[in-house]
């Protein structure tokens, strides 16, 4: 399997610019700077790279929505607000290979004609932000950033911006609101950030992992990247796997790799001689899959969608046969209730209501009719809000309840 | 009347220089304020508001949105322990009980000596090394009740 993002992750001192350059770092930026800006965008389009934060939107296409010559500056925002439960892939990239992200940002900035970029890092990752800042300082020192990037007529400044604890700020318009110094309330779209983003200027928000793929794509060419993966899911993807597996961690696989092989090989299988019960393949917001649904499913956008779930952020949580599904859903529902920004009534009320019902059910105080009520609340929330946080609660609620209904009913008093 | 330390004032100017718009500096300035004053009190909101020309209510409306900004006094060492799925699966609740036993206070309360406070939090991004908790800018991972006791003991003597 090709290693693009984790190729050097275990090599000593990879976080230092000296070692990064010794191993070929910043050569892609040099190459990009010698290309037309439009040609860089075309290359990224042709690579088939899709956003790795969760939505999977084609990166090159996102860039091509940015208008030129508006008289306003264009901003690039690196989304390092990694907060989807089960996701810890961007953290390892920033901790161990931060220059790959900086080089990716510089390439993207050049393509977009952006001269000021921010890395929005979740506040909890302050220690990671310190490592990134150290790498930025090195990059400035080596003139990879600053008034003349690599001696060319191209200026770029990158600053770290620390969040302060709000899951919703990973949603791109919420991230922009937060960066502007306000409560992180998602915005109604349109207008999209591509035309009216940070300070009402053209803005691109890209995930850390997306940006980290750029140096390889520029260096090796779009065709080489597009040769990896499946017809519609190109390249490699990081999966962070946790829960009931022998080897939790972050692994890079070609898109289209079989889910069951991933759990058994990369993640080392389910420990203690227990059987697999269920998998949440892409972060807590995606529909859960039963063990019986897993064989034959591939880790790519289309295959997981066809199987009734989603690739999401690649934050995989594995559950063994001893796991209580109502309790698991209760933990997840508590999270979305806590993180709802409160702007839209269906989400603010619905997430809290569902969480309370689940607490009751888990405590043995629920009624059978509560199980149907959960599904009704899910219907009342879905698609009725500004941002997808409510939907992120709906997907686990609906999938857990329908696929493991008897477990919920068994806990209800009027059984 | 409170104000930033000399170092804080320098830091404030640096933060402002990072943004084309002053308002964008508000969240980093609040983060700085918490470092300097411990929590975002009414007095802190008034000071920041005066410094940046915003009403204190506006400053507080932003501060109250973000869970890491304390709206009441916290201990010198504030512990945030994750209770999300992976940490829960890997046994965080015995660790939470150990924190309670060690500190003798409920969540969001401060110990009598002012040294500790604690709270449960949502996913820290340590799912592969669960259970995990954060104290200041440090993560502690692969927790067990014994390890929690050890960490608290160390912090107590800090």
Coordinates of C-alpha atoms in Angstrom, one line a residue:
Chain A
X1 CA 0.0 0.0 0.0
X2 CA 1.2 3.5 -0.8
X3 CA 2.3 5.7 2.1
X4 CA 1.8 9.3 1.3
X5 CA 0.8 11.0 4.5
X6 CA 2.6 8.7 7.0
X7 CA 5.6 8.0 4.8
X8 CA 8.0 9.7 7.2
X9 CA 5.9 9.8 10.4
X10 CA 8.1 7.4 12.4
X11 CA 11.4 8.8 11.2
X12 CA 13.5 10.6 13.7
X13 CA 13.1 14.4 14.0
X14 CA 10.7 14.6 11.1
X15 CA 9.2 17.6 12.7
X16 CA 12.3 19.6 12.2
X17 CA 12.7 21.5 8.9
X18 CA 16.2 20.2 8.4
X19 CA 15.1 16.6 8.4
X20 CA 12.0 17.4 6.5
X21 CA 14.0 19.0 3.7
X22 CA 16.6 16.2 3.7
X23 CA 13.7 13.8 3.0
X24 CA 12.5 15.8 0.0
X25 CA 10.4 18.4 1.8
X26 CA 9.5 21.8 0.2
X27 CA 10.5 20.5 -3.2
X28 CA 6.8 20.4 -4.2
X29 CA 6.4 24.0 -3.2
X30 CA 9.4 24.9 -5.3
X31 CA 7.8 23.1 -8.2
X32 CA 4.4 24.7 -7.6
X33 CA 5.9 28.2 -7.5
X34 CA 7.3 27.6 -11.0
X35 CA 3.8 26.6 -12.3
X36 CA 0.9 28.9 -13.2
X37 CA -1.5 29.3 -10.3
X38 CA -4.3 27.9 -12.5
X39 CA -2.2 24.9 -13.4
X40 CA -1.8 24.0 -9.7
X41 CA -5.6 24.1 -9.3
X42 CA -6.0 21.9 -12.4
X43 CA -3.5 19.4 -11.1
X44 CA -5.4 19.2 -7.8
X45 CA -8.7 18.8 -9.7
X46 CA -7.2 16.0 -11.8
X47 CA -5.9 14.2 -8.7
X48 CA -9.4 13.6 -7.5
X49 CA -8.5 14.6 -4.0
X50 CA -11.6 15.1 -1.8
X51 CA -11.9 16.9 1.5
X52 CA -10.7 14.7 4.4
X53 CA -12.6 16.5 7.2
X54 CA -15.8 14.6 6.7
X55 CA -17.8 15.9 3.8
X56 CA -15.6 14.5 1.0
X57 CA -16.1 17.5 -1.4
X58 CA -13.6 17.6 -4.3
X59 CA -10.8 19.9 -3.2
X60 CA -9.9 21.3 -6.7
X61 CA -13.6 22.1 -7.4
X62 CA -13.9 23.9 -4.0
X63 CA -10.9 26.0 -5.0
X64 CA -12.3 26.8 -8.4
X65 CA -15.3 28.5 -6.8
X66 CA -13.1 31.2 -5.5
X67 CA -13.6 34.4 -7.6
X68 CA -10.5 36.2 -8.9
X69 CA -10.0 39.9 -8.9
X70 CA -12.7 40.9 -6.5
X71 CA -10.5 43.6 -5.0
X72 CA -10.7 41.7 -1.7
X73 CA -8.0 39.4 -0.3
X74 CA -8.5 35.6 -0.5
X75 CA -8.0 33.7 2.8
X76 CA -7.0 30.1 3.3
X77 CA -8.1 28.6 6.6
X78 CA -6.6 25.2 7.7
X79 CA -9.3 23.4 9.7
X80 CA -7.4 21.7 12.6
X81 CA -10.4 21.8 14.9
X82 CA -10.4 18.0 14.9
X83 CA -13.2 17.2 17.4
X84 CA -15.4 14.4 15.9
X85 CA -15.4 11.7 18.5
X86 CA -13.1 8.9 17.4
X87 CA -11.0 11.1 15.2
X88 CA -7.3 11.7 16.1
X89 CA -5.6 11.7 12.7
X90 CA -4.8 15.4 12.2
X91 CA -3.1 15.5 15.6
X92 CA -0.4 13.0 14.5
X93 CA 0.2 14.8 11.3
X94 CA 0.7 18.1 13.2
X95 CA 2.8 16.6 16.0
X96 CA 5.1 14.5 13.9
X97 CA 5.2 16.1 10.4
X98 CA 4.0 19.7 10.7
X99 CA 6.0 20.9 7.7
X100 CA 4.0 18.7 5.4
X101 CA 0.9 20.7 6.4
X102 CA 2.8 24.0 6.1
X103 CA 4.1 23.1 2.7
X104 CA 0.5 22.0 1.6
X105 CA -0.8 25.4 2.9
X106 CA 1.8 27.3 0.9
X107 CA 1.0 25.4 -2.2
X108 CA -2.8 26.0 -1.7
X109 CA -2.2 29.6 -0.9
X110 CA -0.1 30.1 -4.1
X111 CA -2.8 28.4 -6.2
X112 CA -5.5 30.6 -4.6
X113 CA -3.4 33.8 -4.6
X114 CA -3.8 34.0 -0.9
X115 CA -1.3 35.9 1.2
X116 CA -2.7 35.4 4.7
X117 CA -3.7 32.1 6.1
X118 CA -4.7 30.7 9.5
X119 CA -4.5 27.4 11.2
X120 CA -7.5 27.0 13.4
X121 CA -6.5 24.5 16.0
X122 CA -8.8 23.3 18.8
X123 CA -7.9 24.8 22.1
X124 CA -7.4 21.4 23.8
X125 CA -4.5 20.8 21.3
X126 CA -2.5 23.7 22.7
X127 CA 0.6 21.5 23.0
X128 CA 0.1 20.6 19.3
X129 CA -0.3 24.2 18.5
X130 CA 3.1 24.9 20.2
X131 CA 4.7 22.3 17.9
X132 CA 3.1 23.8 14.9
X133 CA 4.3 27.3 15.9
X134 CA 7.8 26.0 16.2
X135 CA 7.6 24.6 12.7
X136 CA 6.2 27.9 11.4
X137 CA 9.1 29.8 13.0
X138 CA 11.5 27.5 11.2
X139 CA 9.7 27.9 7.9
X140 CA 9.9 31.7 8.3
X141 CA 13.6 31.5 9.1
X142 CA 14.2 29.3 6.0
X143 CA 12.1 31.7 3.9
X144 CA 9.5 29.2 3.0
X145 CA 7.1 31.8 4.4
X146 CA 7.2 35.6 4.7
X147 CA 7.4 38.4 2.1
X148 CA 9.2 36.4 -0.5
X149 CA 8.4 32.6 -0.4
X150 CA 11.5 30.7 -1.6
X151 CA 12.9 33.9 -3.2
X152 CA 9.8 34.3 -5.4
X153 CA 7.5 37.2 -5.8
X154 CA 4.9 35.7 -3.6
X155 CA 4.2 36.7 0.0
X156 CA 2.6 34.4 2.6
X157 CA 1.9 34.7 6.3
X158 CA 0.5 31.9 8.3
X159 CA -0.7 32.3 11.9
X160 CA -2.0 29.8 14.4
X161 CA -5.4 30.6 15.9
X162 CA -6.4 28.6 19.0
X163 CA -10.1 27.7 19.5
X164 CA -11.4 27.4 23.1
X165 CA -13.6 24.3 23.2
X166 CA -16.5 24.1 20.8
X167 CA -17.1 21.1 18.5
X168 CA -19.2 23.1 16.2
X169 CA -16.3 25.3 15.2
X170 CA -15.1 22.5 13.0
X171 CA -18.1 23.3 10.7
X172 CA -16.5 25.7 8.2
X173 CA -18.9 28.7 8.6
X174 CA -18.8 28.3 12.4
X175 CA -15.0 28.2 12.2
X176 CA -15.1 31.5 10.3
X177 CA -17.5 33.1 12.8
X178 CA -15.2 32.0 15.6
X179 CA -12.1 33.3 13.8
X180 CA -13.9 36.6 13.4
X181 CA -14.2 36.8 17.2
X182 CA -17.9 35.8 17.7
X183 CA -19.9 32.9 19.0
X184 CA -19.4 30.0 16.7
X185 CA -22.9 30.1 15.1
X186 CA -22.9 28.4 11.7
X187 CA -24.0 30.6 8.8
X188 CA -26.8 30.1 6.4
X189 CA -25.4 29.1 2.9
X190 CA -25.4 30.7 0.3
X191 CA -23.4 32.8 0.3
X192 CA -20.7 30.2 0.5
X193 CA -17.3 30.9 2.1
X194 CA -15.7 30.7 -1.4
X195 CA -17.2 34.2 -2.1
X196 CA -18.1 35.5 1.4
X197 CA -16.0 33.8 4.1
X198 CA -13.6 35.3 6.6
X199 CA -14.3 39.1 6.8
X200 CA -16.8 38.7 3.9
X201 CA -13.9 37.9 1.6
X202 CA -13.3 34.8 -0.6
X203 CA -12.2 32.0 1.7
X204 CA -11.2 28.4 1.4
X205 CA -11.4 26.1 4.4
X206 CA -9.5 22.9 4.0
X207 CA -8.8 20.1 6.5
X208 CA -5.3 19.3 7.7
X209 CA -5.2 15.9 6.0
X210 CA -6.4 17.4 2.7
X211 CA -3.6 20.0 2.7
X212 CA -1.0 17.4 3.7
X213 CA -1.8 15.4 0.5
X214 CA -0.9 18.4 -1.7
X215 CA 3.0 18.2 -1.7
X216 CA 2.8 14.6 -2.8
X217 CA 0.3 15.4 -5.6
X218 CA 2.4 18.2 -6.9
X219 CA 5.6 16.3 -6.7
X220 CA 4.4 13.0 -8.2
X221 CA 1.6 14.4 -10.4
X222 CA -2.2 14.1 -10.4
X223 CA -2.1 10.9 -12.4
X224 CA 0.0 9.1 -9.9
X225 CA -2.4 10.1 -7.1
X226 CA -5.5 9.2 -9.2
X227 CA -4.0 5.8 -9.9
X228 CA -4.5 5.0 -6.2
X229 CA -7.9 4.1 -4.8
X230 CA -11.2 3.5 -6.6
X231 CA -12.9 5.1 -9.5
X232 CA -14.4 7.9 -7.4
X233 CA -12.4 7.7 -4.2
X234 CA -8.9 8.6 -5.2
X235 CA -5.7 8.4 -3.1
X236 CA -5.1 7.3 0.4
X237 CA -6.9 8.1 3.6
X238 CA -6.0 8.1 7.3
X239 CA -8.2 6.1 9.6
X240 CA -7.9 6.6 13.4
X241 CA -9.2 3.4 15.0
X242 CA -10.1 3.1 18.7
X243 CA -12.4 1.1 21.0
X244 CA -12.2 -2.7 21.2
X245 CA -9.2 -3.4 18.9
X246 CA -5.7 -4.8 19.8
X247 CA -3.8 -2.0 18.0
X248 CA -5.6 1.3 18.2
X249 CA -3.9 4.1 16.3
X250 CA -3.7 6.0 13.0
X251 CA -3.3 4.0 9.7
X252 CA -3.0 5.0 6.1
X253 CA -4.7 2.9 3.5
X254 CA -5.6 3.1 -0.2
X255 CA -9.2 4.1 -0.5
X256 CA -11.1 1.0 -1.3
X257 CA -9.4 -1.2 1.2
X258 CA -11.7 -3.8 2.8
X259 CA -13.2 -2.8 6.1
X260 CA -12.9 -6.3 7.7
X261 CA -9.2 -6.6 6.6
X262 CA -8.6 -3.2 8.2
X263 CA -10.1 -4.2 11.5
X264 CA -8.3 -7.6 11.6
X265 CA -4.9 -6.6 10.1
X266 CA -4.1 -3.0 10.7
X267 CA -6.1 -2.7 13.9
X268 CA -5.1 -6.1 15.2
X269 CA -8.7 -7.5 15.5
X270 CA -11.0 -7.6 18.5
X271 CA -9.0 -8.5 21.6
X272 CA -9.8 -11.0 24.5
X273 CA -11.3 -13.6 22.2
X274 CA -14.4 -11.6 21.8
X275 CA -16.6 -11.2 18.7
X276 CA -17.2 -8.0 16.8
X277 CA -20.6 -6.5 17.4
X278 CA -20.6 -3.2 15.5
X279 CA -18.5 -0.6 13.9
X280 CA -18.8 3.2 13.7
X281 CA -16.6 3.7 10.6
X282 CA -16.3 7.5 10.3
X283 CA -16.7 9.3 13.6
X284 CA -19.6 9.2 16.0
X285 CA -21.9 11.0 13.7
X286 CA -22.1 8.4 11.0
X287 CA -24.6 5.4 11.1
X288 CA -23.4 2.4 13.0
X289 CA -22.9 -0.9 11.1
X290 CA -23.6 -4.3 12.5
X291 CA -20.9 -7.0 12.3
X292 CA -23.0 -8.8 9.8
X293 CA -23.0 -5.7 7.5
X294 CA -19.2 -5.4 7.4
X295 CA -18.0 -8.2 5.1
X296 CA -17.5 -7.0 1.5
X297 CA -17.7 -3.3 2.5
X298 CA -14.7 -1.2 1.3
X299 CA -13.2 1.8 3.0
X300 CA -14.2 4.5 0.4
X301 CA -16.9 7.1 0.1
X302 CA -19.2 5.2 -2.2
X303 CA -19.0 1.7 -0.7
X304 CA -19.7 3.0 2.8
X305 CA -22.6 5.1 1.6
X306 CA -24.0 2.0 -0.2
X307 CA -23.7 0.1 3.0
X308 CA -25.8 2.7 4.7
X309 CA -23.0 4.5 6.5
X310 CA -20.4 7.1 5.7
X311 CA -16.6 7.5 5.5
X312 CA -16.8 10.8 7.5
X313 CA -13.6 11.8 9.1
X314 CA -12.2 8.2 9.2
X315 CA -12.6 8.1 13.0
X316 CA -13.4 4.4 13.4
X317 CA -14.8 3.1 16.7
X318 CA -15.0 -0.7 17.1
X319 CA -17.5 -2.3 19.5
X320 CA -17.2 -5.9 20.8
X321 CA -20.0 -8.2 21.8
X322 CA -20.1 -7.1 25.4
X323 CA -21.0 -3.5 24.5
X324 CA -24.4 -2.1 25.4
X325 CA -25.7 -0.3 22.4
X326 CA -28.2 1.9 24.4
X327 CA -25.4 3.0 26.7
X328 CA -23.2 3.7 23.7
X329 CA -25.9 5.8 22.0
X330 CA -26.6 7.6 25.3
X331 CA -22.9 8.7 25.4
X332 CA -23.1 9.8 21.8
X333 CA -26.4 11.7 22.3
X334 CA -25.0 13.5 25.4
X335 CA -22.2 14.7 23.2
X336 CA -24.4 16.2 20.5
X337 CA -26.7 17.8 23.1
X338 CA -23.7 19.4 24.8
X339 CA -22.2 20.6 21.5
X340 CA -25.4 22.0 19.9
X341 CA -24.7 25.7 19.5
X342 CA -28.4 26.5 20.3
X343 CA -29.0 28.6 17.3
X344 CA -31.7 26.4 15.7
X345 CA -34.7 25.2 17.8
X346 CA -35.0 21.6 16.4
X347 CA -31.3 20.9 17.2
X348 CA -31.2 22.7 20.6
X349 CA -34.3 21.1 21.8
X350 CA -34.1 17.8 19.9
X351 CA -30.5 16.8 20.9
X352 CA -31.3 17.5 24.6
X353 CA -34.6 15.7 24.5
X354 CA -33.1 12.6 22.9
X355 CA -30.2 12.6 25.4
X356 CA -32.6 12.7 28.3
X357 CA -34.8 9.9 26.9
X358 CA -31.7 7.7 26.4
X359 CA -30.5 8.4 30.0
X360 CA -33.9 7.3 31.2
X361 CA -33.9 4.1 29.1
X362 CA -30.4 3.2 30.3
X363 CA -31.4 3.8 33.9
X364 CA -34.3 1.3 33.4
X365 CA -36.9 4.1 33.6
X366 CA -37.9 4.2 30.0
X367 CA -41.1 3.1 28.3
X368 CA -41.4 1.2 25.1
X369 CA -43.0 4.2 23.5
X370 CA -39.8 6.1 24.2
X371 CA -38.0 4.0 21.6
X372 CA -40.4 5.2 18.9
X373 CA -40.3 8.8 20.3
X374 CA -36.5 8.7 19.7
X375 CA -37.1 8.0 16.0
X376 CA -39.8 10.7 15.9
X377 CA -37.4 13.2 17.3
X378 CA -34.9 12.2 14.7
X379 CA -37.4 12.9 12.0
X380 CA -38.2 16.3 13.5
X381 CA -34.5 17.3 13.5
X382 CA -33.3 15.9 10.2
X383 CA -32.7 18.5 7.5
X384 CA -34.4 21.3 9.5
X385 CA -31.3 23.2 10.7
X386 CA -28.7 25.6 9.4
X387 CA -25.7 23.2 9.9
X388 CA -25.4 19.4 9.9
X389 CA -25.0 19.0 13.7
X390 CA -28.6 17.9 14.2
X391 CA -28.1 15.3 11.3
X392 CA -25.0 14.2 13.1
X393 CA -27.2 13.2 16.0
X394 CA -30.0 11.8 13.8
X395 CA -27.7 9.3 12.1
X396 CA -26.5 7.5 15.2
X397 CA -30.0 7.6 16.8
X398 CA -31.8 6.2 13.9
X399 CA -29.2 3.5 13.1
X400 CA -28.6 2.3 16.7
X401 CA -32.4 2.2 17.4
X402 CA -33.4 0.4 14.3
X403 CA -30.5 -2.0 14.2
X404 CA -30.5 -2.9 17.9
X405 CA -34.1 -2.2 18.8
X406 CA -34.5 -5.3 21.0
X407 CA -31.7 -4.1 23.3
X408 CA -33.5 -0.8 23.8
X409 CA -36.8 -2.4 24.4
X410 CA -35.3 -4.9 26.9
X411 CA -34.3 -2.0 29.1
X412 CA -37.8 -0.5 29.1
X413 CA -40.0 -1.1 32.2
X414 CA -43.3 -1.9 30.4
X415 CA -41.6 -4.8 28.6
Chain B
X1 CA -8.7 47.7 38.8
X2 CA -7.0 44.7 37.0
X3 CA -4.7 44.9 34.0
X4 CA -2.4 42.6 32.0
X5 CA 1.2 42.1 33.2
X6 CA 3.9 43.7 31.2
X7 CA 4.4 40.4 29.4
X8 CA 0.7 40.1 28.9
X9 CA 0.6 43.6 27.3
X10 CA 3.3 42.7 24.9
X11 CA 1.5 39.5 24.1
X12 CA -1.7 41.5 23.5
X13 CA 0.0 43.7 20.9
X14 CA 1.4 40.6 19.1
X15 CA -2.0 39.0 19.0
X16 CA -3.5 42.2 17.5
X17 CA -0.8 42.2 14.8
X18 CA -1.9 38.8 13.5
X19 CA -5.3 39.9 12.2
X20 CA -6.5 42.4 9.6
X21 CA -9.5 43.1 11.9
X22 CA -9.3 43.8 15.6
X23 CA -12.4 41.8 16.4
X24 CA -10.7 38.6 15.2
X25 CA -8.3 38.9 18.1
X26 CA -11.0 38.7 20.7
X27 CA -10.9 34.9 21.3
X28 CA -7.0 34.8 21.6
X29 CA -7.2 37.9 23.9
X30 CA -9.7 36.1 26.1
X31 CA -7.4 33.1 26.2
X32 CA -4.6 35.4 27.3
X33 CA -6.9 36.9 29.9
X34 CA -7.7 33.5 31.3
X35 CA -4.0 32.8 31.6
X36 CA -3.4 36.1 33.4
X37 CA -6.4 36.2 35.6
X38 CA -7.5 32.5 36.0
X39 CA -11.1 32.9 34.7
X40 CA -13.3 35.3 32.8
X41 CA -15.1 37.3 35.6
X42 CA -17.3 40.4 35.1
X43 CA -14.2 42.5 36.0
X44 CA -12.1 40.7 33.3
X45 CA -14.9 41.2 30.7
X46 CA -15.0 44.9 31.6
X47 CA -11.2 45.2 31.3
X48 CA -11.1 43.4 27.9
X49 CA -14.1 45.4 26.8
X50 CA -12.4 48.7 27.6
X51 CA -9.2 47.6 26.0
X52 CA -10.8 46.6 22.8
X53 CA -13.8 49.0 22.8
X54 CA -16.6 46.4 23.1
X55 CA -19.3 46.4 25.7
X56 CA -18.6 43.9 28.5
X57 CA -21.8 42.1 27.7
X58 CA -20.5 41.5 24.1
X59 CA -17.2 40.1 25.5
X60 CA -19.1 37.8 27.8
X61 CA -21.5 36.7 25.1
X62 CA -18.4 35.3 23.3
X63 CA -16.7 33.9 26.3
X64 CA -19.7 32.0 27.4
X65 CA -19.9 30.1 24.1
X66 CA -16.5 28.4 24.6
X67 CA -16.2 25.7 27.2
X68 CA -12.5 26.1 27.9
X69 CA -13.0 29.7 29.1
X70 CA -13.9 29.4 32.8
X71 CA -17.0 31.3 33.9
X72 CA -16.1 30.8 37.5
X73 CA -12.9 30.4 39.4
X74 CA -10.9 27.2 38.6
X75 CA -8.2 25.5 40.6
X76 CA -4.5 26.1 39.8
X77 CA -4.6 22.7 38.1
X78 CA -7.8 22.2 36.3
X79 CA -8.4 18.6 35.2
X80 CA -10.7 17.9 32.2
X81 CA -11.3 14.2 31.8
X82 CA -13.0 12.8 28.6
X83 CA -16.2 10.8 28.9
X84 CA -16.8 10.2 25.2
X85 CA -17.2 6.8 23.5
X86 CA -13.7 5.5 23.3
X87 CA -12.7 6.7 26.8
X88 CA -15.9 5.3 28.2
X89 CA -15.3 2.0 26.5
X90 CA -11.8 1.8 27.9
X91 CA -12.9 2.5 31.5
X92 CA -12.9 6.2 32.2
X93 CA -15.5 6.0 35.0
X94 CA -13.3 4.3 37.6
X95 CA -10.7 7.1 36.8
X96 CA -13.4 9.8 37.3
X97 CA -14.2 8.2 40.7
X98 CA -10.5 8.3 41.6
X99 CA -10.3 12.0 40.8
X100 CA -13.4 12.6 43.1
X101 CA -11.8 10.4 45.9
X102 CA -8.5 12.2 45.6
X103 CA -9.8 15.7 45.5
X104 CA -12.9 15.4 47.6
X105 CA -14.9 17.8 45.5
X106 CA -17.6 17.5 42.9
X107 CA -17.1 18.6 39.3
X108 CA -16.7 22.3 38.8
X109 CA -15.9 22.9 42.5
X110 CA -12.4 24.0 43.7
X111 CA -10.5 22.3 46.5
X112 CA -10.1 24.4 49.7
X113 CA -6.4 25.0 49.0
X114 CA -7.3 26.4 45.6
X115 CA -5.0 23.9 43.9
X116 CA -7.5 21.7 42.0
X117 CA -10.8 21.7 40.1
X118 CA -12.1 19.2 37.7
X119 CA -14.8 18.5 35.1
X120 CA -15.8 15.9 32.6
X121 CA -15.3 16.9 29.0
X122 CA -16.0 15.7 25.5
X123 CA -13.6 14.0 23.0
X124 CA -10.0 15.2 23.4
X125 CA -8.8 13.4 20.3
X126 CA -7.0 10.8 22.4
X127 CA -9.3 7.9 21.4
X128 CA -6.4 5.6 20.5
X129 CA -4.8 6.2 23.9
X130 CA -8.0 6.2 26.0
X131 CA -8.9 7.0 28.7
X132 CA -7.4 10.5 28.6
X133 CA -7.5 13.7 30.5
X134 CA -6.1 17.2 30.1
X135 CA -4.4 19.3 32.8
X136 CA -3.4 22.8 31.6
X137 CA -1.7 22.3 28.3
X138 CA -0.8 18.7 29.0
X139 CA -2.5 15.5 28.0
X140 CA -2.3 12.3 30.2
X141 CA -3.3 9.2 28.3
X142 CA -3.8 5.4 28.9
X143 CA -5.2 6.3 32.3
X144 CA -5.9 3.9 35.1
X145 CA -7.2 4.8 38.6
X146 CA -3.7 4.2 40.0
X147 CA -2.1 6.4 37.4
X148 CA -4.7 9.2 38.1
X149 CA -3.7 9.0 41.8
X150 CA 0.0 9.2 40.8
X151 CA -0.6 12.3 38.6
X152 CA -2.6 14.1 41.1
X153 CA 0.0 13.4 43.8
X154 CA 2.7 14.9 41.5
X155 CA 0.6 18.0 40.8
X156 CA -0.1 18.4 44.5
X157 CA 3.6 18.9 45.2
X158 CA 4.0 21.1 42.2

